[in-house]
PDB file of C-alpha atoms in Angstrom:
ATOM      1  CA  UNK A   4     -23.926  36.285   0.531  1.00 55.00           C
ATOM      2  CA  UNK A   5     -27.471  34.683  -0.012  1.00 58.00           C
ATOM      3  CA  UNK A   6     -30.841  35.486   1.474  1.00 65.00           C
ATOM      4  CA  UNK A   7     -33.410  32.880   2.605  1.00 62.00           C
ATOM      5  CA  UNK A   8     -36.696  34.843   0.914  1.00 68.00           C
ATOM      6  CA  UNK A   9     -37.702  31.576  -0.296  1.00 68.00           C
ATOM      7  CA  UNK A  10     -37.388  29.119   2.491  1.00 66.00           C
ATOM      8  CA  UNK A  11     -39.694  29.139   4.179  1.00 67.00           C
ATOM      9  CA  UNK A  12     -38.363  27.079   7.206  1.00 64.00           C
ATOM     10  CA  UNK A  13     -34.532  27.180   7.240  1.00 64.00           C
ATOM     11  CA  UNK A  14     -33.026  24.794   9.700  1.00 69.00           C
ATOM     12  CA  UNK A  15     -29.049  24.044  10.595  1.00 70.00           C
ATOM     13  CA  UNK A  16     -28.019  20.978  12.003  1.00 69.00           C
ATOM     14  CA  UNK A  17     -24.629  20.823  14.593  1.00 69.00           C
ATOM     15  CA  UNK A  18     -23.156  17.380  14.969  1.00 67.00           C
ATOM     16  CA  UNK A  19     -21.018  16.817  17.504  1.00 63.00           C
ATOM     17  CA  UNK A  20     -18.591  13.594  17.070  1.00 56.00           C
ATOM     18  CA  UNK A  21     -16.775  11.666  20.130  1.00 57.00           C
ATOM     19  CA  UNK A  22     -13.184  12.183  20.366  1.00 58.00           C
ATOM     20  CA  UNK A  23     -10.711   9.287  18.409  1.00 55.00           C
ATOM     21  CA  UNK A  24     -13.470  10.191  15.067  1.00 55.00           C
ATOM     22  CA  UNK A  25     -12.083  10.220  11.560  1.00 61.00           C
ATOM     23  CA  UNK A  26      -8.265   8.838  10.038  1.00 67.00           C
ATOM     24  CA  UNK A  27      -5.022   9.727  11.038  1.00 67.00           C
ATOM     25  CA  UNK A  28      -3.081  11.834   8.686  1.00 68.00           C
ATOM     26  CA  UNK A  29      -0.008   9.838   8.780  1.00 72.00           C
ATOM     27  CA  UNK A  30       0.919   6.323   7.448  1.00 77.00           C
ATOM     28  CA  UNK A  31       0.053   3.432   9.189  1.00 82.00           C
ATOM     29  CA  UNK A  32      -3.301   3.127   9.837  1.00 87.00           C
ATOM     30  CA  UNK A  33      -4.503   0.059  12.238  1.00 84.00           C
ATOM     31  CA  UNK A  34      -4.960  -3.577  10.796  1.00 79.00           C
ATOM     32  CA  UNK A  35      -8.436  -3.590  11.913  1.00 82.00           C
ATOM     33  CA  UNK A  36     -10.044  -1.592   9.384  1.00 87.00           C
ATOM     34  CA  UNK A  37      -8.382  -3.074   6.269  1.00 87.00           C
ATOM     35  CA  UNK A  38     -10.843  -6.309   5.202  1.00 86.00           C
ATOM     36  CA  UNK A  39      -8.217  -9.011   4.015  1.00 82.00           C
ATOM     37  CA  UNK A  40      -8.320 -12.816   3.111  1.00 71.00           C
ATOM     38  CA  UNK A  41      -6.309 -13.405   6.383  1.00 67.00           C
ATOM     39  CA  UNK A  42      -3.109 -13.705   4.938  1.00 66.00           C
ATOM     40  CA  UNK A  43      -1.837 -10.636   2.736  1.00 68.00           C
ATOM     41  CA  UNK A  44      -2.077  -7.899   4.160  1.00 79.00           C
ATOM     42  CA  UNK A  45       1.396  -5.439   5.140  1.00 84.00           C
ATOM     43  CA  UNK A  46       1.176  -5.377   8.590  1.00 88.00           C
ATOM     44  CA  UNK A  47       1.035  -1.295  10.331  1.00 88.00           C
ATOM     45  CA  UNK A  48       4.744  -0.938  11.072  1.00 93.00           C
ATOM     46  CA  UNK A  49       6.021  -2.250   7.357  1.00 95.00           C
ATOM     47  CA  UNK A  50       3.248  -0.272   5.807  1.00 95.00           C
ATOM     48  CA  UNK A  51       4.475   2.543   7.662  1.00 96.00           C
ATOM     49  CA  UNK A  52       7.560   2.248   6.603  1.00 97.00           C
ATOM     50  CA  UNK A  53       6.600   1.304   3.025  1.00 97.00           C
ATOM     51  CA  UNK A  54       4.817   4.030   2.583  1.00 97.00           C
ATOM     52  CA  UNK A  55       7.368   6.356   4.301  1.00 97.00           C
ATOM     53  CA  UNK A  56       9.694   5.125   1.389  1.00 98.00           C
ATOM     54  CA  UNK A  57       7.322   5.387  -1.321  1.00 98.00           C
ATOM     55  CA  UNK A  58       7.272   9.422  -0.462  1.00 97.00           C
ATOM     56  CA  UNK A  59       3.368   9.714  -1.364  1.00 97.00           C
ATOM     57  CA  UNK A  60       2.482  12.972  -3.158  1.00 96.00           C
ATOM     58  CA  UNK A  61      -0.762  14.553  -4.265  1.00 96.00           C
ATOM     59  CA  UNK A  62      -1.668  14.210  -7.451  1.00 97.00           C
ATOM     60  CA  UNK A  63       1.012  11.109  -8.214  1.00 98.00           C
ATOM     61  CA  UNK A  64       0.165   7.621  -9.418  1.00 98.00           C
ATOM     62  CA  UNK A  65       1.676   4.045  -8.079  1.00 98.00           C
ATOM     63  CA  UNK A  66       1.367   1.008  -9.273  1.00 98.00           C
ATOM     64  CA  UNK A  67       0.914  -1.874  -6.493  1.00 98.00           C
ATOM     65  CA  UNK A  68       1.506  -5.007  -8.051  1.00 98.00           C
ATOM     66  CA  UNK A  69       1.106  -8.199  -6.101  1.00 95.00           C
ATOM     67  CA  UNK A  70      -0.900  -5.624  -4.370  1.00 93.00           C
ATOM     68  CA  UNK A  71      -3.146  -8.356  -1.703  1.00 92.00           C
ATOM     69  CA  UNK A  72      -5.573  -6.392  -0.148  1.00 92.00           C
ATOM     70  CA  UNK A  73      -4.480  -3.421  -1.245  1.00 94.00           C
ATOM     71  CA  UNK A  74      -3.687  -1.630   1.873  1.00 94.00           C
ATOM     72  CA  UNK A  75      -0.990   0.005   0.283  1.00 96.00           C
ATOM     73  CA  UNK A  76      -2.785   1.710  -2.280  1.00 97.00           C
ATOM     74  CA  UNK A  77      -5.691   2.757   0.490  1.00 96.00           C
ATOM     75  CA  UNK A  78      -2.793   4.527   2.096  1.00 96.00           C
ATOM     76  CA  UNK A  79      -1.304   5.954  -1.022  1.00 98.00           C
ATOM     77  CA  UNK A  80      -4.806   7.154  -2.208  1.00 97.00           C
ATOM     78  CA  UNK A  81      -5.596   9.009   0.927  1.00 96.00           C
ATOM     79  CA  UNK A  82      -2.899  10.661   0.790  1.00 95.00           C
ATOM     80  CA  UNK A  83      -4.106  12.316  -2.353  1.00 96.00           C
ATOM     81  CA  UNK A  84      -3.084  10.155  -5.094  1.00 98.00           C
ATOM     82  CA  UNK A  85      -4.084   7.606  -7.467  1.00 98.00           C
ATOM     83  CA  UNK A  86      -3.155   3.553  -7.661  1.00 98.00           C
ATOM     84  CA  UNK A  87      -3.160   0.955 -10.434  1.00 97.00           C
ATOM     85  CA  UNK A  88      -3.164  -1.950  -8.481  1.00 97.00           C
ATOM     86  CA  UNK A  89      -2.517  -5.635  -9.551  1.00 97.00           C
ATOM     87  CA  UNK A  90      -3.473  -9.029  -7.950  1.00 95.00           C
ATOM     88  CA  UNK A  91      -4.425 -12.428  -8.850  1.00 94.00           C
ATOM     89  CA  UNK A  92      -5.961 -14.131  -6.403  1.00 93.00           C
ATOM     90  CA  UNK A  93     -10.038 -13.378  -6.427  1.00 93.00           C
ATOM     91  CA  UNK A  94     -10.436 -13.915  -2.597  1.00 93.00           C
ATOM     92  CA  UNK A  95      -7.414 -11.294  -2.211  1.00 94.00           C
ATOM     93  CA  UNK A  96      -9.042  -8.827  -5.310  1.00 95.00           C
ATOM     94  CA  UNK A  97     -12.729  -9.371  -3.316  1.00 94.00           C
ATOM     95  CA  UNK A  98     -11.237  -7.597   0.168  1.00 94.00           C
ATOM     96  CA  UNK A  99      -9.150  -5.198  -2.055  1.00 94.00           C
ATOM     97  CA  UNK A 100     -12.730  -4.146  -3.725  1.00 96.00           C
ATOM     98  CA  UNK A 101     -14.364  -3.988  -0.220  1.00 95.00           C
ATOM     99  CA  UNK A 102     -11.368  -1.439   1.170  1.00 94.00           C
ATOM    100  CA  UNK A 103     -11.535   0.496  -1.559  1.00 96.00           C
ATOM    101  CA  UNK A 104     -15.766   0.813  -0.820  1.00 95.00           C
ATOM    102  CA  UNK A 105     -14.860   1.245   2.636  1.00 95.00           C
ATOM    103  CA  UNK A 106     -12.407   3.888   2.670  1.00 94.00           C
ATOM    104  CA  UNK A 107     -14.233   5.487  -0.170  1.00 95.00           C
ATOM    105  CA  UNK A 108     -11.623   5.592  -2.633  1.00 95.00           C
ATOM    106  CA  UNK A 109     -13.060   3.639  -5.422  1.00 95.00           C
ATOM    107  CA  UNK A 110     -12.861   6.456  -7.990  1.00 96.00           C
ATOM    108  CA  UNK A 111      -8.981   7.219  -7.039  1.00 97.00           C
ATOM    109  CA  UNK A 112      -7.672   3.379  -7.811  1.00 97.00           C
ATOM    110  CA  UNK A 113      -7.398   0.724 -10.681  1.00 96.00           C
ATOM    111  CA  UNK A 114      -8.057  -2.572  -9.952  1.00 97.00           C
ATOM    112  CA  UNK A 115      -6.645  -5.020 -12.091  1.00 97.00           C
ATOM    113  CA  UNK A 116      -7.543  -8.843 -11.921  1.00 96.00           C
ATOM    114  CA  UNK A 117      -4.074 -10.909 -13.660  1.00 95.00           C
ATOM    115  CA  UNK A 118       0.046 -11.107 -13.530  1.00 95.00           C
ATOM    116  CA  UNK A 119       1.751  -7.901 -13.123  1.00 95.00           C
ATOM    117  CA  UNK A 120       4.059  -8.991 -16.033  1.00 94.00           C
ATOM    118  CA  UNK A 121       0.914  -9.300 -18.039  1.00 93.00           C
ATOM    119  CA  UNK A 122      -0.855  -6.040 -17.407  1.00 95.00           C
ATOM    120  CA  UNK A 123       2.081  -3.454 -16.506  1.00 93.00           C
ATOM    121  CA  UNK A 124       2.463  -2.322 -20.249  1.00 92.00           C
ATOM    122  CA  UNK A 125      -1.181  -1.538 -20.414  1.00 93.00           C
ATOM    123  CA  UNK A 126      -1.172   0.550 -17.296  1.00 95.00           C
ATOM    124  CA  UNK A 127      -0.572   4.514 -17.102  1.00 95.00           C
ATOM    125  CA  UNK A 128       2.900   5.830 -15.837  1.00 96.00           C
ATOM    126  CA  UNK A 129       3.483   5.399 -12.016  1.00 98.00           C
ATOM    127  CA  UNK A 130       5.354   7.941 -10.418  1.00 98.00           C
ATOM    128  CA  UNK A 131       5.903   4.814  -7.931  1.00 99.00           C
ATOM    129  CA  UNK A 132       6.385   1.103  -7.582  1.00 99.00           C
ATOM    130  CA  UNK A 133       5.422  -1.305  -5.241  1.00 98.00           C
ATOM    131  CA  UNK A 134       6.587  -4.664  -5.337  1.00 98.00           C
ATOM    132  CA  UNK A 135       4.757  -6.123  -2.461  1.00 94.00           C
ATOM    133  CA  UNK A 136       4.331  -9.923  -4.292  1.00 91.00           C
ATOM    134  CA  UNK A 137       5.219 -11.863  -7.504  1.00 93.00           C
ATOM    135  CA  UNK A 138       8.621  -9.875  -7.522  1.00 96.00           C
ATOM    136  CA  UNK A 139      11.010 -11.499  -9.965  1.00 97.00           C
ATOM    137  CA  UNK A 140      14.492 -10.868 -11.550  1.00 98.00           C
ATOM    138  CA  UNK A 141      11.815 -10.925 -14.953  1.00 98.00           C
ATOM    139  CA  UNK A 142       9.760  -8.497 -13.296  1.00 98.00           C
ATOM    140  CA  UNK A 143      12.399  -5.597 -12.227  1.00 98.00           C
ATOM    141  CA  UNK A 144      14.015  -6.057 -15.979  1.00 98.00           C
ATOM    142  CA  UNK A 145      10.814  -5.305 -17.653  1.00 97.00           C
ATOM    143  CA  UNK A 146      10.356  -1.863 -14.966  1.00 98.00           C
ATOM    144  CA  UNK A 147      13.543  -0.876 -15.794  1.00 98.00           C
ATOM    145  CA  UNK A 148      12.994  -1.084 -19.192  1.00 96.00           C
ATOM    146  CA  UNK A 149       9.587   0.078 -19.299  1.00 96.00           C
ATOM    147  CA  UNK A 150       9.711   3.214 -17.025  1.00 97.00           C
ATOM    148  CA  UNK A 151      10.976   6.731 -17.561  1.00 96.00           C
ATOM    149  CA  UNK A 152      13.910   7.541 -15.501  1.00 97.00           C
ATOM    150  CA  UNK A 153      13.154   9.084 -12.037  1.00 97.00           C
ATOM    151  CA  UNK A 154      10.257   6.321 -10.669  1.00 98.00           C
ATOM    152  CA  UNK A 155      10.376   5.446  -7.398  1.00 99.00           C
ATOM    153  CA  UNK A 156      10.151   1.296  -6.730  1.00 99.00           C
ATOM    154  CA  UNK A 157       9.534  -0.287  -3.203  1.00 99.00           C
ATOM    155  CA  UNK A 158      10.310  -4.110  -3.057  1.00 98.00           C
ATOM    156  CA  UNK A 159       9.441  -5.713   0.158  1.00 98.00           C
ATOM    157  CA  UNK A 160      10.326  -9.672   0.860  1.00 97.00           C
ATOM    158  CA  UNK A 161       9.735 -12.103   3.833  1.00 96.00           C
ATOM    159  CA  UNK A 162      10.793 -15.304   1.759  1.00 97.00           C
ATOM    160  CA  UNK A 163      14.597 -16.651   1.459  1.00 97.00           C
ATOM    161  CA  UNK A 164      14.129 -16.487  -2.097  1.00 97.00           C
ATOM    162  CA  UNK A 165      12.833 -12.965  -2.457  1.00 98.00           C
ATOM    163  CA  UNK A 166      15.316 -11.840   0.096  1.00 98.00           C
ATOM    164  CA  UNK A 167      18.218 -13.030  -2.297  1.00 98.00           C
ATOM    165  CA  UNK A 168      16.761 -11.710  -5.482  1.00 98.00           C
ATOM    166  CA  UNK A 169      16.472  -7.922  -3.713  1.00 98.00           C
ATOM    167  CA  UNK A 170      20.252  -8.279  -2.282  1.00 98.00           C
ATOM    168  CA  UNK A 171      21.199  -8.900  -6.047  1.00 98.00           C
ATOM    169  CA  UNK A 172      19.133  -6.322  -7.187  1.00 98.00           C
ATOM    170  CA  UNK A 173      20.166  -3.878  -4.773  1.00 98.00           C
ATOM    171  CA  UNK A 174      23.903  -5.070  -5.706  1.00 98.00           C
ATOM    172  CA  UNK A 175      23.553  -4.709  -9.073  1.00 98.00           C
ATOM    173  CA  UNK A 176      21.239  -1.428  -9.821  1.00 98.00           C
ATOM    174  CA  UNK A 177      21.583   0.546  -6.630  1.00 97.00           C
ATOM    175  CA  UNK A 178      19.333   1.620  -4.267  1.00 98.00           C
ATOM    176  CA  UNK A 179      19.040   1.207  -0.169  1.00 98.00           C
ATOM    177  CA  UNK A 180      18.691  -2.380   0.927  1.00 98.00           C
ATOM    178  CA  UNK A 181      16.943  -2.371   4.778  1.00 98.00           C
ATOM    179  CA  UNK A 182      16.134  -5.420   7.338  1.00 98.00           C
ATOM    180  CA  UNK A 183      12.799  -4.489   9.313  1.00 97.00           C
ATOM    181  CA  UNK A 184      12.168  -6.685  12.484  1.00 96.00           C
ATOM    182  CA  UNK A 185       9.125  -6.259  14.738  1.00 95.00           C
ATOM    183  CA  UNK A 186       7.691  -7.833  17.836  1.00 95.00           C
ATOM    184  CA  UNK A 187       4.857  -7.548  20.051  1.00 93.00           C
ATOM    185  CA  UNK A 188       4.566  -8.658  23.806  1.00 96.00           C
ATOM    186  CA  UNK A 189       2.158 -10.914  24.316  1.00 96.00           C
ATOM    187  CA  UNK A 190       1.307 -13.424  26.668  1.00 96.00           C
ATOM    188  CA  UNK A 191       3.249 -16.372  28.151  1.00 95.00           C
ATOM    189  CA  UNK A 192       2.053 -18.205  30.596  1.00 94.00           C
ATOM    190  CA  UNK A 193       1.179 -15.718  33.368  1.00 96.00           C
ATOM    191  CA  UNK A 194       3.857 -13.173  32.459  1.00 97.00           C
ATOM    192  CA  UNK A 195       4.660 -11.783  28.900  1.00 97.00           C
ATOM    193  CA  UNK A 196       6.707 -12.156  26.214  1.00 98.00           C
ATOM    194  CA  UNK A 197       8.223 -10.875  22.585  1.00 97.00           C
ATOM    195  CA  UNK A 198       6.508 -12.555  20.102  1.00 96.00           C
ATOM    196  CA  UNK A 199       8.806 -11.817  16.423  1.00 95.00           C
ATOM    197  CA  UNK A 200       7.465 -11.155  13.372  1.00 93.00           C
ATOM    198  CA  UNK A 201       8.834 -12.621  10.373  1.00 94.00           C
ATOM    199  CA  UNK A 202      11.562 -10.123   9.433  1.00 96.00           C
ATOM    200  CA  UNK A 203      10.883  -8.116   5.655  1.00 97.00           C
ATOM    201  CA  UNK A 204      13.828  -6.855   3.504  1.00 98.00           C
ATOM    202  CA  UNK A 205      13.187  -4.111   1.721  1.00 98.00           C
ATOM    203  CA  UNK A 206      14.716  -2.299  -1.569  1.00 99.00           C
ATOM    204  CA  UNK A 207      13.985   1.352  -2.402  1.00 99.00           C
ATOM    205  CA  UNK A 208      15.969   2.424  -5.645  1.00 98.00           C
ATOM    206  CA  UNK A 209      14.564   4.647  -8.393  1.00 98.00           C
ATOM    207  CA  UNK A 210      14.752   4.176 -12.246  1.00 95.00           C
TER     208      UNK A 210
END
C-alpha cells in the first residue's frame, strides 16, 4: 500500500481497445505484419509448422541461419526466447532489422550480416536450428560437429536440390523427413480455384 499525501492531483486513465487488439499466442502469425524484400519470407502455414517443430521454449536460444526476414526468429522470440540470426543479403538483413523494431524484440535477437558457415563458431549455443537457406551437406557436417548432443535442427527446402540433400540427410543421420503442400482458392475467371504453393520438405532431427 501507498498513500497519495503528495500528489496533489492524482488522475487514472482507462483505455479501452477494439476487439482483434494485440498478437495471437500461437505460431503463425499473418504475412502482413512481417516487412520482407518480397521474396523470403516462410509463408503462415510453413512457419506454423516450423515453428511447431522447433518446440519454442522460454528462456532457449536458436540460431536462424539463412534466416531472410527473420520471421522465424520474431516468432521464436515472442515466444520467450532468444535468436542468433544469420543472413547475407542487406535488402533481406534491412526488413529483418525493421521486424525486429516492429515487434519490439530488438534486445531478444542477434543479427548477424555474413555466411552461416562463417559466423556459426562465433555464435552462443542454440538450443535450436533453423536451416531456412544456404543449407549444405558442408553446413549440417560442421552442426554436427560443432553442437552438443540434444539440439534441435529444422531444415526446410522448396528447391530440387535442397530437397535431395535433406532426403540424404534424413537417410543418413535420422530424423523425420515431411512433404508440406498448401493452396489457396482464388479466383478464376468468374468462379474460383486452388492456386498451389510450391511444396517445402522439411527435416527435424536432433544432434
Amino acid at each position: 500500500m501507498f498513500d497519495l499525501n503528495d500528489i496533489s492531483a492524482p488522475v487514472a486513465v482507462a483505455v479501452e481497445l477494439p476487439e482483434d487488439v494485440g498478437l495471437s499466442r500461437t505460431s503463425g502469425l499473418s504475412d502482413a505484419l512481417f516487412a520482407s524484400d518480397g521474396h523470403q519470407i516462410t509463408k503462415r502455414p510453413i512457419r506454423a509448422v516450423t515453428l511447431s517443430s522447433l518446440c519454442p521454449r522460454p528462456g532457449e536460444r536458436l540460431w536462424d541461419l539463412g534466416s531472410g526476414s527473420g520471421s522465424i526468429s520474431v516468432e521464436w522470440c515472442l515466444a520467450g526466447g532468444r535468436a542468433e540470426a544469420v543472413e547475407m543479403k542487406p535488402a533481406r538483413l534491412d526488413a529483418m532489422r525493421r521486424n525486429a523494431e516492429a515487434f519490439g524484440i530488438e534486445h531478444l535477437i542477434q543479427i548477424h550480416a555474413g555466411d552461416s558457415l562463417s559466423l556459426i563458431h562465433d555464435l552462443a549455443k542454440p538450443n535450436a536450428v533453423f536451416v531456412g537457406g544456404g543449407a549444405s551437406a558442408r553446413l549440417f557436417d560442421t552442426l554436427f560437429a560443432a553442437l552438443p548432443a540434444g539440439v534441435r535442427i529444422v531444415a526446410n527446402g522448396v528447391t530440387l536440390e535442397t530437397e535431395a540433400l535433406l532426403i540424404e540427410q534424413q537417410a543418413s543421420r535420422g530424423g523425420t523427413l515431411l512433404r508440406i503442400e498448401t493452396a489457396q482458392a482464388e479466383p478464376l475467371g468468374t468462379l474460383r480455384g486452388w492456386t498451389a504453393a510450391r511444396p517445402v520438405v522439411q527435416w527435424a532431427t536432433t544432434t
